[in-house]
Structures are given as C-alpha cells and as structure tokens.
Amino acid sequence: MPSRERVQAFVDAVVAKDFVQSIRDFYAEDATARENLQPPRVGREALIAHETKTLLSMGKVEPHLTTLLVDGDRVVIGWRFDMTTHEGVTRRLDELSLQTWRGDRIVTERFFYDPGSIQPIA
C-alpha cells in the first residue's frame, strides 16, 4: 500500500511534466495500463515506449490535477490535460485514472475518458 506522500510524489512528477521518468520511478516492471476498453499495454518498457511516442506526436502537454483519492492500494486521479499540437492547436482532455498499487509501485492503471469530448479550446 502506498503512502499518501508517495502518491503525491507521483502526482508532483506528472504535474512537473516528468512523464517518462515518472513511469520509471513509480511503475512496477510488470505494470499494465489501458485506455478505456482497449487492450492493456504490458510491462514498464512498453508503457515508456507508448508515452514517448505520444509525447513526440504533440508540441506541448500541460497537466492539471483535479481529484486525488487514496484508499489503501487503490488510487483515483482526476486529470485535465491541455495538449498543444506542433501546429499550435490546443485540445483539452479530462480523464480519470484508476490505479492499483503494490507497495510503492503502480501495477495496474486504467484511463477513463470520452474521446469525443476532446475538442479544440480557445
């Protein structure tokens, strides 16, 4: 079970835009992550590869914490991401992340969001 401080350290790393390093520092080697109902990505290296590819496809990502709930090994994080393309178009994604931790590492993560709600913002 993670301490509240450990979970907050993860959140702080993401808010600081340390996306790839946060996977290295906070995810178990056998961690899985999945988007909505998509098949899971399996293994920390696969998660890093996916994150790297996603970040390269964007110009800028601004993460904002909206909700943080810690209940034993279960953590729910509400995020708002403002993502700006290389062409300068900014879109907003509101997402919930449901995590299961084993000790001080994330072992499963599932992202819930409505892809149709990702619209350009002014």
PDB file of C-alpha atoms in Angstrom:
ATOM      1  CA  MET A   1       0.000   0.000   0.000  1.00  0.00           C
ATOM      2  CA  PRO A   2       1.480   3.372  -0.969  1.00  0.00           C
ATOM      3  CA  SER A   3       1.737   6.208   1.477  1.00  0.00           C
ATOM      4  CA  ARG A   4      -0.184   9.369   0.672  1.00  0.00           C
ATOM      5  CA  GLU A   5       3.214  11.079   0.324  1.00  0.00           C
ATOM      6  CA  ARG A   6       4.340   8.514  -2.285  1.00  0.00           C
ATOM      7  CA  VAL A   7       1.183   9.055  -4.348  1.00  0.00           C
ATOM      8  CA  GLN A   8       1.613  12.820  -4.042  1.00  0.00           C
ATOM      9  CA  ALA A   9       5.215  12.473  -5.248  1.00  0.00           C
ATOM     10  CA  PHE A  10       3.883  10.687  -8.347  1.00  0.00           C
ATOM     11  CA  VAL A  11       1.329  13.434  -8.953  1.00  0.00           C
ATOM     12  CA  ASP A  12       4.014  16.087  -8.479  1.00  0.00           C
ATOM     13  CA  ALA A  13       6.250  14.371 -11.055  1.00  0.00           C
ATOM     14  CA  VAL A  14       3.431  14.341 -13.623  1.00  0.00           C
ATOM     15  CA  VAL A  15       2.487  17.965 -12.916  1.00  0.00           C
ATOM     16  CA  ALA A  16       6.182  18.827 -13.407  1.00  0.00           C
ATOM     17  CA  LYS A  17       5.862  17.170 -16.864  1.00  0.00           C
ATOM     18  CA  ASP A  18       8.335  14.463 -15.953  1.00  0.00           C
ATOM     19  CA  PHE A  19       6.137  11.949 -17.764  1.00  0.00           C
ATOM     20  CA  VAL A  20       8.605   9.255 -18.837  1.00  0.00           C
ATOM     21  CA  GLN A  21      10.703   9.414 -15.674  1.00  0.00           C
ATOM     22  CA  SER A  22       7.552   9.086 -13.569  1.00  0.00           C
ATOM     23  CA  ILE A  23       6.903   5.738 -15.261  1.00  0.00           C
ATOM     24  CA  ARG A  24      10.440   4.605 -14.446  1.00  0.00           C
ATOM     25  CA  ASP A  25      10.178   5.800 -10.848  1.00  0.00           C
ATOM     26  CA  PHE A  26       6.649   4.777  -9.910  1.00  0.00           C
ATOM     27  CA  TYR A  27       5.532   1.805 -12.050  1.00  0.00           C
ATOM     28  CA  ALA A  28       6.333  -1.845 -11.398  1.00  0.00           C
ATOM     29  CA  GLU A  29       8.349  -3.682 -14.029  1.00  0.00           C
ATOM     30  CA  ASP A  30       5.264  -5.808 -14.868  1.00  0.00           C
ATOM     31  CA  ALA A  31       2.787  -2.895 -14.766  1.00  0.00           C
ATOM     32  CA  THR A  32      -0.137  -2.682 -17.173  1.00  0.00           C
ATOM     33  CA  ALA A  33      -2.052   0.317 -18.462  1.00  0.00           C
ATOM     34  CA  ARG A  34      -5.082   0.583 -20.697  1.00  0.00           C
ATOM     35  CA  GLU A  35      -7.176   3.277 -22.320  1.00  0.00           C
ATOM     36  CA  ASN A  36     -10.915   2.854 -21.754  1.00  0.00           C
ATOM     37  CA  LEU A  37     -11.772  -0.575 -23.236  1.00  0.00           C
ATOM     38  CA  GLN A  38      -8.603  -1.004 -25.301  1.00  0.00           C
ATOM     39  CA  PRO A  39      -6.280  -3.961 -24.666  1.00  0.00           C
ATOM     40  CA  PRO A  40      -3.702  -3.271 -21.956  1.00  0.00           C
ATOM     41  CA  ARG A  41      -0.105  -2.354 -22.610  1.00  0.00           C
ATOM     42  CA  VAL A  42       2.036  -4.746 -20.579  1.00  0.00           C
ATOM     43  CA  GLY A  43       5.371  -4.006 -18.936  1.00  0.00           C
ATOM     44  CA  ARG A  44       7.090  -0.805 -17.859  1.00  0.00           C
ATOM     45  CA  GLU A  45       9.179  -0.653 -21.046  1.00  0.00           C
ATOM     46  CA  ALA A  46       6.012  -0.834 -23.178  1.00  0.00           C
ATOM     47  CA  LEU A  47       4.481   1.954 -21.097  1.00  0.00           C
ATOM     48  CA  ILE A  48       7.595   4.084 -21.584  1.00  0.00           C
ATOM     49  CA  ALA A  49       7.584   3.438 -25.341  1.00  0.00           C
ATOM     50  CA  HIS A  50       3.910   4.410 -25.618  1.00  0.00           C
ATOM     51  CA  GLU A  51       4.390   7.566 -23.551  1.00  0.00           C
ATOM     52  CA  THR A  52       7.435   8.593 -25.568  1.00  0.00           C
ATOM     53  CA  LYS A  53       5.569   8.108 -28.859  1.00  0.00           C
ATOM     54  CA  THR A  54       2.584  10.080 -27.571  1.00  0.00           C
ATOM     55  CA  LEU A  55       4.756  12.961 -26.366  1.00  0.00           C
ATOM     56  CA  LEU A  56       6.642  13.127 -29.672  1.00  0.00           C
ATOM     57  CA  SER A  57       3.331  13.482 -31.501  1.00  0.00           C
ATOM     58  CA  MET A  58       2.493  16.639 -29.515  1.00  0.00           C
ATOM     59  CA  GLY A  59       4.120  20.000 -29.146  1.00  0.00           C
ATOM     60  CA  LYS A  60       3.245  20.604 -25.505  1.00  0.00           C
ATOM     61  CA  VAL A  61       1.263  18.954 -22.703  1.00  0.00           C
ATOM     62  CA  GLU A  62       0.048  20.863 -19.642  1.00  0.00           C
ATOM     63  CA  PRO A  63      -1.189  18.532 -16.864  1.00  0.00           C
ATOM     64  CA  HIS A  64      -3.517  19.719 -14.092  1.00  0.00           C
ATOM     65  CA  LEU A  65      -4.648  17.694 -11.077  1.00  0.00           C
ATOM     66  CA  THR A  66      -8.408  17.856 -10.464  1.00  0.00           C
ATOM     67  CA  THR A  67      -9.013  14.997  -7.993  1.00  0.00           C
ATOM     68  CA  LEU A  68      -6.930  12.722  -5.799  1.00  0.00           C
ATOM     69  CA  LEU A  69      -8.382   9.841  -3.802  1.00  0.00           C
ATOM     70  CA  VAL A  70      -6.251   7.278  -1.966  1.00  0.00           C
ATOM     71  CA  ASP A  71      -7.876   4.207  -0.403  1.00  0.00           C
ATOM     72  CA  GLY A  72      -5.372   1.528   0.516  1.00  0.00           C
ATOM     73  CA  ASP A  73      -3.939   0.047  -2.684  1.00  0.00           C
ATOM     74  CA  ARG A  74      -6.471   1.901  -4.862  1.00  0.00           C
ATOM     75  CA  VAL A  75      -5.865   5.415  -6.143  1.00  0.00           C
ATOM     76  CA  VAL A  76      -8.096   7.562  -8.345  1.00  0.00           C
ATOM     77  CA  ILE A  77      -6.595  10.609 -10.003  1.00  0.00           C
ATOM     78  CA  GLY A  78      -8.578  13.151 -11.963  1.00  0.00           C
ATOM     79  CA  TRP A  79      -6.516  14.898 -14.622  1.00  0.00           C
ATOM     80  CA  ARG A  80      -7.067  17.699 -17.101  1.00  0.00           C
ATOM     81  CA  PHE A  81      -4.535  17.777 -19.908  1.00  0.00           C
ATOM     82  CA  ASP A  82      -4.244  20.717 -22.288  1.00  0.00           C
ATOM     83  CA  MET A  83      -2.402  19.289 -25.291  1.00  0.00           C
ATOM     84  CA  THR A  84      -0.997  21.555 -27.984  1.00  0.00           C
ATOM     85  CA  THR A  85      -0.093  20.105 -31.361  1.00  0.00           C
ATOM     86  CA  HIS A  86       3.008  21.089 -33.313  1.00  0.00           C
ATOM     87  CA  GLU A  87       0.640  23.230 -35.429  1.00  0.00           C
ATOM     88  CA  GLY A  88      -0.482  25.199 -32.355  1.00  0.00           C
ATOM     89  CA  VAL A  89      -3.966  23.706 -31.840  1.00  0.00           C
ATOM     90  CA  THR A  90      -4.764  23.106 -28.169  1.00  0.00           C
ATOM     91  CA  ARG A  91      -7.199  20.392 -27.111  1.00  0.00           C
ATOM     92  CA  ARG A  92      -8.377  19.509 -23.626  1.00  0.00           C
ATOM     93  CA  LEU A  93      -8.716  16.005 -22.222  1.00  0.00           C
ATOM     94  CA  ASP A  94     -10.458  15.316 -18.904  1.00  0.00           C
ATOM     95  CA  GLU A  95      -9.595  11.869 -17.611  1.00  0.00           C
ATOM     96  CA  LEU A  96      -9.838   9.657 -14.557  1.00  0.00           C
ATOM     97  CA  SER A  97      -7.050   7.228 -13.804  1.00  0.00           C
ATOM     98  CA  LEU A  98      -7.811   4.199 -11.632  1.00  0.00           C
ATOM     99  CA  GLN A  99      -4.616   2.715 -10.240  1.00  0.00           C
ATOM    100  CA  THR A 100      -3.781  -0.341  -8.177  1.00  0.00           C
ATOM    101  CA  TRP A 101      -0.516  -0.134  -6.243  1.00  0.00           C
ATOM    102  CA  ARG A 102       1.646  -2.933  -4.880  1.00  0.00           C
ATOM    103  CA  GLY A 103       3.759  -1.418  -2.147  1.00  0.00           C
ATOM    104  CA  ASP A 104       5.135   1.833  -3.533  1.00  0.00           C
ATOM    105  CA  ARG A 105       4.662   0.958  -7.252  1.00  0.00           C
ATOM    106  CA  ILE A 106       1.733   1.152  -9.655  1.00  0.00           C
ATOM    107  CA  VAL A 107       0.839  -2.301 -11.021  1.00  0.00           C
ATOM    108  CA  THR A 108      -2.336  -1.554 -12.980  1.00  0.00           C
ATOM    109  CA  GLU A 109      -3.737   1.640 -14.399  1.00  0.00           C
ATOM    110  CA  ARG A 110      -6.870   2.242 -16.420  1.00  0.00           C
ATOM    111  CA  PHE A 111      -7.735   5.565 -18.011  1.00  0.00           C
ATOM    112  CA  PHE A 112     -11.358   6.589 -18.416  1.00  0.00           C
ATOM    113  CA  TYR A 113     -12.273   9.450 -20.762  1.00  0.00           C
ATOM    114  CA  ASP A 114     -14.651  10.323 -23.572  1.00  0.00           C
ATOM    115  CA  PRO A 115     -12.636  10.594 -26.805  1.00  0.00           C
ATOM    116  CA  GLY A 116     -15.478  12.609 -28.341  1.00  0.00           C
ATOM    117  CA  SER A 117     -15.049  15.320 -25.717  1.00  0.00           C
ATOM    118  CA  ILE A 118     -11.503  16.159 -26.860  1.00  0.00           C
ATOM    119  CA  GLN A 119     -12.157  19.419 -28.655  1.00  0.00           C
ATOM    120  CA  PRO A 120     -10.006  22.427 -29.541  1.00  0.00           C
ATOM    121  CA  ILE A 121     -10.109  25.142 -26.895  1.00  0.00           C
ATOM    122  CA  ALA A 122      -9.564  28.845 -27.367  1.00  0.00           C
TER     123      ALA A 122
END
